Short mmCIF file of C-alpha atoms and ligand atoms in Angstrom, two decimals:
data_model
loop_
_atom_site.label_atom_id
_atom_site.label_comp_id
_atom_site.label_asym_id
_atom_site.label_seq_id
_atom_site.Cartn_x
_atom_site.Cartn_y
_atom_site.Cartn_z
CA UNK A 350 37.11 13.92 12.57
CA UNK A 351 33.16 14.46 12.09
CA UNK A 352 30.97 16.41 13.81
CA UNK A 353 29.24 14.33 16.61
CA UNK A 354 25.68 13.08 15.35
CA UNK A 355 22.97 13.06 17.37
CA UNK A 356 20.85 9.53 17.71
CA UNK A 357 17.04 9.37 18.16
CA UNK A 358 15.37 6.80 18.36
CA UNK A 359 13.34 6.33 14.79
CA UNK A 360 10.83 5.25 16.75
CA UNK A 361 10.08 6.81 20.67
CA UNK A 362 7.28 4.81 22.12
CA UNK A 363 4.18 5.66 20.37
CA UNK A 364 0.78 6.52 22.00
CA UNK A 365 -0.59 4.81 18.82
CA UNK A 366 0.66 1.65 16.39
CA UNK A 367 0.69 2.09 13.08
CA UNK A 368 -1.97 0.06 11.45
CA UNK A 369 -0.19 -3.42 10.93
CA UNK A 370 -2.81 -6.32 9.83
CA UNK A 371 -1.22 -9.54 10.82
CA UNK A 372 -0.93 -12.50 7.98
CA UNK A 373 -0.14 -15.41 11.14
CA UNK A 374 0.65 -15.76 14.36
CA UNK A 375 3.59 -13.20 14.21
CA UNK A 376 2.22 -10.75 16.57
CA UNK A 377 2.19 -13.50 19.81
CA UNK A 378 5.89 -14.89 18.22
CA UNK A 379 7.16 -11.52 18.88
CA UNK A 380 6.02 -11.08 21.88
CA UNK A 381 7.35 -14.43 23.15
CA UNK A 382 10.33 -13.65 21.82
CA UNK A 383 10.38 -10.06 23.49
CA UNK A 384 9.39 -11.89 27.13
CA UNK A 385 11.68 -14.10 26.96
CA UNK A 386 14.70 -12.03 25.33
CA UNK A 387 15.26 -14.02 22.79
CA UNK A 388 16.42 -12.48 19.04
CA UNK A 389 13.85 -12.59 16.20
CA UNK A 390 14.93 -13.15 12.08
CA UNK A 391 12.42 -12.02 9.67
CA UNK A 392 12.51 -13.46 6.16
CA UNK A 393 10.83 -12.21 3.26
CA UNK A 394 10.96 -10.63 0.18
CA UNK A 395 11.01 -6.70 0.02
CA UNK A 396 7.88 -4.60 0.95
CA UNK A 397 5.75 -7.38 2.29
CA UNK A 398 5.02 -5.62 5.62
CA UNK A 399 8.50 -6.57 8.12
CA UNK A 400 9.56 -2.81 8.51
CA UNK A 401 5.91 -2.23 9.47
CA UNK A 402 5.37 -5.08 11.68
CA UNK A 403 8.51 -4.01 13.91
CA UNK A 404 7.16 -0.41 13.72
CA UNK A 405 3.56 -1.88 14.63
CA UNK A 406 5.64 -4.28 18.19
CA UNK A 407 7.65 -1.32 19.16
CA UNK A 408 4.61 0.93 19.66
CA UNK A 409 2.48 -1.59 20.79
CA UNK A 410 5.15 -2.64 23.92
CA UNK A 411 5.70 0.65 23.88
CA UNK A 412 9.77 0.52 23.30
CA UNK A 413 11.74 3.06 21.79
CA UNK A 414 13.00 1.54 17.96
CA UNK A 415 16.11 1.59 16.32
CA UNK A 416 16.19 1.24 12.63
CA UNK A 417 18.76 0.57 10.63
CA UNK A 418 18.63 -0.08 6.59
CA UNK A 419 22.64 -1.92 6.34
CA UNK A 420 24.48 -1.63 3.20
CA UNK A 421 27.44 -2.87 2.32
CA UNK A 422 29.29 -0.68 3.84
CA UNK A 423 27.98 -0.61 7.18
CA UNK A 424 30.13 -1.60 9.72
CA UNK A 425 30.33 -2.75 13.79
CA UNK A 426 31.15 0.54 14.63
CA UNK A 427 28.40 1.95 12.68
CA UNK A 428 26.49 0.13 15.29
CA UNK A 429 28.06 0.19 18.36
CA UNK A 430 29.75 4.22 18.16
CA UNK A 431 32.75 5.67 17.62
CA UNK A 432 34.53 8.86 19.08
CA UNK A 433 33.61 12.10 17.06
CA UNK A 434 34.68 15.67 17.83
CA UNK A 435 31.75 17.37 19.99
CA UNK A 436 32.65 20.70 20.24
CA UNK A 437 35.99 20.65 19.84
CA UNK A 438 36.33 17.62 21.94
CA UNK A 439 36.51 13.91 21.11
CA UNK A 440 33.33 12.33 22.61
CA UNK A 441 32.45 8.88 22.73
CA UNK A 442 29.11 8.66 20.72
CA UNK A 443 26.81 5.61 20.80
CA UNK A 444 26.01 3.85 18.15
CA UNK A 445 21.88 2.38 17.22
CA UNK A 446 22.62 -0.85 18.72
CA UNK A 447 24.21 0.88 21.46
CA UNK A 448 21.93 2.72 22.59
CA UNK A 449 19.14 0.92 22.03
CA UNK A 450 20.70 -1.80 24.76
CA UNK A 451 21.05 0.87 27.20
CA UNK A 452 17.77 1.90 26.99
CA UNK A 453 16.58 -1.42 26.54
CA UNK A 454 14.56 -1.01 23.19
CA UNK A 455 14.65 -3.01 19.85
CA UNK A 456 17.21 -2.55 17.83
CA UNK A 457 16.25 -3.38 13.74
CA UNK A 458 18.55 -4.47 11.03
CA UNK A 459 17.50 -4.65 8.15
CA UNK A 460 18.59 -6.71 5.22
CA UNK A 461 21.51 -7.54 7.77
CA UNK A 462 22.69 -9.82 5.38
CA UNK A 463 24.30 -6.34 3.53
CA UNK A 464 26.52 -5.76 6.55
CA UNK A 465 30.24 -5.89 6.71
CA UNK A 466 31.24 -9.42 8.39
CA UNK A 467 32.25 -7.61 11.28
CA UNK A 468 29.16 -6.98 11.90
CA UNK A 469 28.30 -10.66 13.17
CA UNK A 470 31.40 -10.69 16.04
CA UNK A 471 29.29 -8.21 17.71
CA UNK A 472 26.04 -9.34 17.23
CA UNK A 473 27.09 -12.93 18.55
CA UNK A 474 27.25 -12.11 22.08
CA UNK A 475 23.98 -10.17 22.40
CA UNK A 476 22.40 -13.43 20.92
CA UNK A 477 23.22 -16.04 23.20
CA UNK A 478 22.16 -16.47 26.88
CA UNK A 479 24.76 -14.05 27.53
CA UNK A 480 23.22 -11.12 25.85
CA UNK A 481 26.42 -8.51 26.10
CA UNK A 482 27.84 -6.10 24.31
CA UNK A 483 31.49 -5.23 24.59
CA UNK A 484 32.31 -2.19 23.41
CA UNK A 485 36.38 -2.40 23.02
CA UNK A 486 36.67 1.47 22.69
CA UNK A 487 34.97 2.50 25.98
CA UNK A 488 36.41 -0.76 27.74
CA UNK A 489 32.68 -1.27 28.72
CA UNK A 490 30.72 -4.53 28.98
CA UNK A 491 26.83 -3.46 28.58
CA UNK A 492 24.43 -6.23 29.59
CA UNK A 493 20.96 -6.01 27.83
CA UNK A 494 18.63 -5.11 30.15
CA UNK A 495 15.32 -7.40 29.87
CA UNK A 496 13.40 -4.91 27.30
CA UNK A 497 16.32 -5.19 25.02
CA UNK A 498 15.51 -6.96 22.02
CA UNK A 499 17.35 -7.63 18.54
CA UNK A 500 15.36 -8.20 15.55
CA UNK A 501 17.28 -8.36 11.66
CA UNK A 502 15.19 -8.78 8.35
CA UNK A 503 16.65 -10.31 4.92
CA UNK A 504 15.37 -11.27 2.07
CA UNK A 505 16.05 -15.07 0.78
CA UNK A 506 15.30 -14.11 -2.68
CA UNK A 507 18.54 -11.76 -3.03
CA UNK A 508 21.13 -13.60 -1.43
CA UNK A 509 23.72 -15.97 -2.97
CA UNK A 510 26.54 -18.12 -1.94
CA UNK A 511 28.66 -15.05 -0.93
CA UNK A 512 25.70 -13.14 0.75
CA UNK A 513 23.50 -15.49 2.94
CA UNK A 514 23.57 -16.10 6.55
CA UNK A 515 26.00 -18.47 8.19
CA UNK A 516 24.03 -21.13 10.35
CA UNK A 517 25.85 -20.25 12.99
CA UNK A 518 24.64 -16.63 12.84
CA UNK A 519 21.07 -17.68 11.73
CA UNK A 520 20.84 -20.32 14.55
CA UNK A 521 20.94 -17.86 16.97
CA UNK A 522 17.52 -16.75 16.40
CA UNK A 523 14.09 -17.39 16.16
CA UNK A 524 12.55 -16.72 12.82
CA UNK A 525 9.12 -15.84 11.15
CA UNK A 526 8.89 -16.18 7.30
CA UNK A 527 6.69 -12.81 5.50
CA UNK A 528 5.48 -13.65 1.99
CA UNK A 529 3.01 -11.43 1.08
CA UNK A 530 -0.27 -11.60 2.92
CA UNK A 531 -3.20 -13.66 1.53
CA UNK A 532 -5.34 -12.00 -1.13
CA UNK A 533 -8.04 -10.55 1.52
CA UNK A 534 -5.61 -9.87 3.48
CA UNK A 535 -3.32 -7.73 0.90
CA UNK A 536 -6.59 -6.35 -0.15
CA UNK A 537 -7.20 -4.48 3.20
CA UNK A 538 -3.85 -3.64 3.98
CA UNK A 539 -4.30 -1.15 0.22
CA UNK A 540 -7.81 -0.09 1.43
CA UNK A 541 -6.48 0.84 4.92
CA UNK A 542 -3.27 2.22 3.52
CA UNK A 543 -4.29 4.52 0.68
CA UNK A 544 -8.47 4.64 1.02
CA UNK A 545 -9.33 3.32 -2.22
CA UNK A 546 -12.38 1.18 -2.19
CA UNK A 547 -12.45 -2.33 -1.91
CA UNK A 548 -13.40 -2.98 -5.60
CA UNK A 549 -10.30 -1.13 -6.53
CA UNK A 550 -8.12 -3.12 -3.71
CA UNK A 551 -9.31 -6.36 -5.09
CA UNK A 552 -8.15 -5.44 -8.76
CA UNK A 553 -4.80 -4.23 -7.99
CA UNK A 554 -4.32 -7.60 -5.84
CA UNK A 555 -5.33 -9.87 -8.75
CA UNK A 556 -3.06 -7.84 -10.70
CA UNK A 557 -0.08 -8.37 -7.88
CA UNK A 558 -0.89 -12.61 -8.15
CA UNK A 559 -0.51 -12.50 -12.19
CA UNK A 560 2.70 -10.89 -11.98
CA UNK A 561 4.12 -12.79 -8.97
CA UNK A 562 3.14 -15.94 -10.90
CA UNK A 563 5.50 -14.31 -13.85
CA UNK A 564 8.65 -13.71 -11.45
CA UNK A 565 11.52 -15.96 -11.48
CA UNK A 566 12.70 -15.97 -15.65
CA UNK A 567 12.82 -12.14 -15.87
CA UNK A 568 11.70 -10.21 -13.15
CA UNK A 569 14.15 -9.95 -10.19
CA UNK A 570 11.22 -9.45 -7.72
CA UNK A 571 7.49 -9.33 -8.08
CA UNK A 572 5.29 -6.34 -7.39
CA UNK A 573 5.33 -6.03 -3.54
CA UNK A 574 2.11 -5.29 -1.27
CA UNK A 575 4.52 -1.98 -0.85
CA UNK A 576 3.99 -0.84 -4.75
CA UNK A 577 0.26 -1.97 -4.49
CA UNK A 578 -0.19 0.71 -1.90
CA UNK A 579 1.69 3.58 -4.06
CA UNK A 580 -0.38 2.50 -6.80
CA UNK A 581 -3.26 2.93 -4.78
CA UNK A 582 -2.76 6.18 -4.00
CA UNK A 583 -1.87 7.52 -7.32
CA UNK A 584 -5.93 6.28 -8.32
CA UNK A 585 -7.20 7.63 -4.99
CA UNK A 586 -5.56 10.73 -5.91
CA UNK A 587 -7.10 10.35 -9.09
CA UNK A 588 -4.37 9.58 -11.39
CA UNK A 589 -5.92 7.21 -14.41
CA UNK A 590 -5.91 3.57 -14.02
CA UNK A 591 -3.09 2.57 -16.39
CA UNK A 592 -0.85 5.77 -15.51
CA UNK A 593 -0.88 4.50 -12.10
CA UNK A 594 0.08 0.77 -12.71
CA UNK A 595 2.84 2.02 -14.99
CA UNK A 596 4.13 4.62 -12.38
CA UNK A 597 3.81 2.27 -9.35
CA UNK A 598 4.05 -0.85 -10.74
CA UNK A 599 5.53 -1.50 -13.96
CA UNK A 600 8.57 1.02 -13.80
CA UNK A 601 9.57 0.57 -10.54
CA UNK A 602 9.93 -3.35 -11.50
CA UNK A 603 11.73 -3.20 -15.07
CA UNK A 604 14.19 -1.31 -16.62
CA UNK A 605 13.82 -3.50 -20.00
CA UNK A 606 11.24 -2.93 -22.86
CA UNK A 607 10.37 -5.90 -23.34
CA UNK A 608 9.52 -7.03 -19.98
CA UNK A 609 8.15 -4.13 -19.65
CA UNK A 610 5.85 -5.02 -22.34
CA UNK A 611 5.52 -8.58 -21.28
CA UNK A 612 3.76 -7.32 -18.16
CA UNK A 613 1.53 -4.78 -19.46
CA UNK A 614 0.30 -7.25 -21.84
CA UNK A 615 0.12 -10.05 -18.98
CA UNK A 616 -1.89 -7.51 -16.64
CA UNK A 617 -3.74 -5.69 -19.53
CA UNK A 618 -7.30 -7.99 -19.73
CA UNK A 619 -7.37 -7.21 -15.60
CA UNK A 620 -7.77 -3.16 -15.66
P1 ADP B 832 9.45 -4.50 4.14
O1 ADP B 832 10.06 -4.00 5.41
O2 ADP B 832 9.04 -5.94 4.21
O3 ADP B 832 10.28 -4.19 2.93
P2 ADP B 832 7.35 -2.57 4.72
O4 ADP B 832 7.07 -2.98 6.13
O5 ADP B 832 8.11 -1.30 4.53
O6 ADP B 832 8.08 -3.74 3.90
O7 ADP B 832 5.95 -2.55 3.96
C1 ADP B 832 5.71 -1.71 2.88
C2 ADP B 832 4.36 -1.07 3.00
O8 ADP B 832 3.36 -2.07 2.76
C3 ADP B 832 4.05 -0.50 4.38
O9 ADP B 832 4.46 0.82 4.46
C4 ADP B 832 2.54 -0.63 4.44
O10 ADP B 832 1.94 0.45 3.75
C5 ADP B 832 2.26 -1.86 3.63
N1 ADP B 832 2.05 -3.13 4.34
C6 ADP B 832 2.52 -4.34 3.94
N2 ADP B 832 2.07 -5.31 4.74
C7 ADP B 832 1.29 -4.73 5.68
C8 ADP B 832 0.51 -5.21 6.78
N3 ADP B 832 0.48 -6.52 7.05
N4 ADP B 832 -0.19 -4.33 7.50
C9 ADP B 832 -0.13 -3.02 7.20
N5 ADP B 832 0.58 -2.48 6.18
C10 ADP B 832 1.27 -3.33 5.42
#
């Protein structure tokens, strides 16, 4: 049996939100749904700004945040604990969702969508007007206190017919869909998050909308606000121009030479 783990918060309430620029009316959404204790879906494809948006709420309400990134082998215990050795004794340990009920905080899950399907059974329960959480093991029935709040992210663009929500799971919540924010938007989001100027900013995003018009045939995903940033700081850092689209943008997107080549040709009348 493992060694006990011990669970922080990835979040404690912060004195300060990170710097989250909002692309709608997300910001009042969540905190509806927070009042009100009702469980929020975020759609959208990868590194368009969800992690940082729940980051950004946390702080801002100032509730402790658990984060957790599911695979596919996560499962309901993963969430909810399990009894580890602690010292030579078997300890019940909580799991994120757990404890993030007891001290009534938000619990994230992203790209829940990777989980185990046991997952869902205990997830159900906390979703309705109920909001509980049975944990079998202990015998205890935990009822969310009002602060407690469940958000889960995915990303429409990955699933299929085997991975995708079931309505009855995605009915259970309210949702917000993230694409990536509006040119002038994007734009400021690079300049706030890596200090290049705006000039710079505005190049990189034109490049982002001629490869996102390209997606679909070849590329899995398109370059997310997320590489724009990395990209960003590579020049701010001063890295040259094309070594830092190839590092930050290019690579990270393609593993195939040709594609590879399709975009640097598609972006190269832009740098
Ligand atoms: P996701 O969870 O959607 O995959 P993240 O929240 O991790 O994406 O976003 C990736 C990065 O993009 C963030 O670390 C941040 O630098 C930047 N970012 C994207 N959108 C925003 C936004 N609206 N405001 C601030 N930063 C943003």
């Amino acid at each position: 049996m493992p060694d006990a783990p011990t669970l922080s918060p990835s979040t404690a309430p912060l004195a300060e939100a990170p710097f989250y620029l909002p692309q709608g009316s997300e910001v009042s959404l969540f905190e509806q749904a927070q009042r009100h204790g009702l469980p929020l879906l975020l759609k959208g494809p990868t590194g368009c700004g969800k992690t940082r948006f729940v980051a950004h709420m946390a702080a801002r309400l100032g509730l402790p945040l658990y984060t957790v990134a599911c695979h596919d082998d996560l499962t309901a215990a993963d969430l909810t604990g399990r009894y580890l050795l602690k010292g030579g004794e078997t300890v019940w340990v909580d799991g994120p969702l757990t404890r993030a009920v007891r001290e009534g905080g938000i619990c994230y899950l992203d790209e829940v969508v990777e989980a185990r399907k046991d997952v869902t059974v205990v997830l159900h329960p906390l979703t309705d007007d109920r909001r509980i959480l049975p944990l079998e093991r202990t015998g205890e029935l935990l009822e969310a206190p009002p602060g407690f709040m469940l958000v889960v992210s995915y990303n429409p663009g990955y699933q299929n017919i085997l991975k995708s929500l079931k309505p009855s799971t995605r009915q259970r919540f309210l949702a917000f869909d993230f694409a990536y924010p509006a040119p002038d938007l994007e734009a400021r989001v690079v300049v706030s998050e890596s200090g290049v100027d705006t000039e710079t900013a505005a190049m990189l995003v034109r490049l982002a909308g001629r490869i996102r018009g390209m997606a679909g045939a070849d590329l899995e995903e398109a370059a997310s606000t997320r590489l724009l940033v990395y990209c960003a700081i590579l020049i701010k850092a001063g890295r040259p121009l094309r070594e830092a689209v190839r590092a930050a943008i290019i690579e990270p997107l393609s593993d195939d030479p040709a594609v590879k080549a399709g975009l640097s040709e598609a972006i190269a009348a832009l740098l």
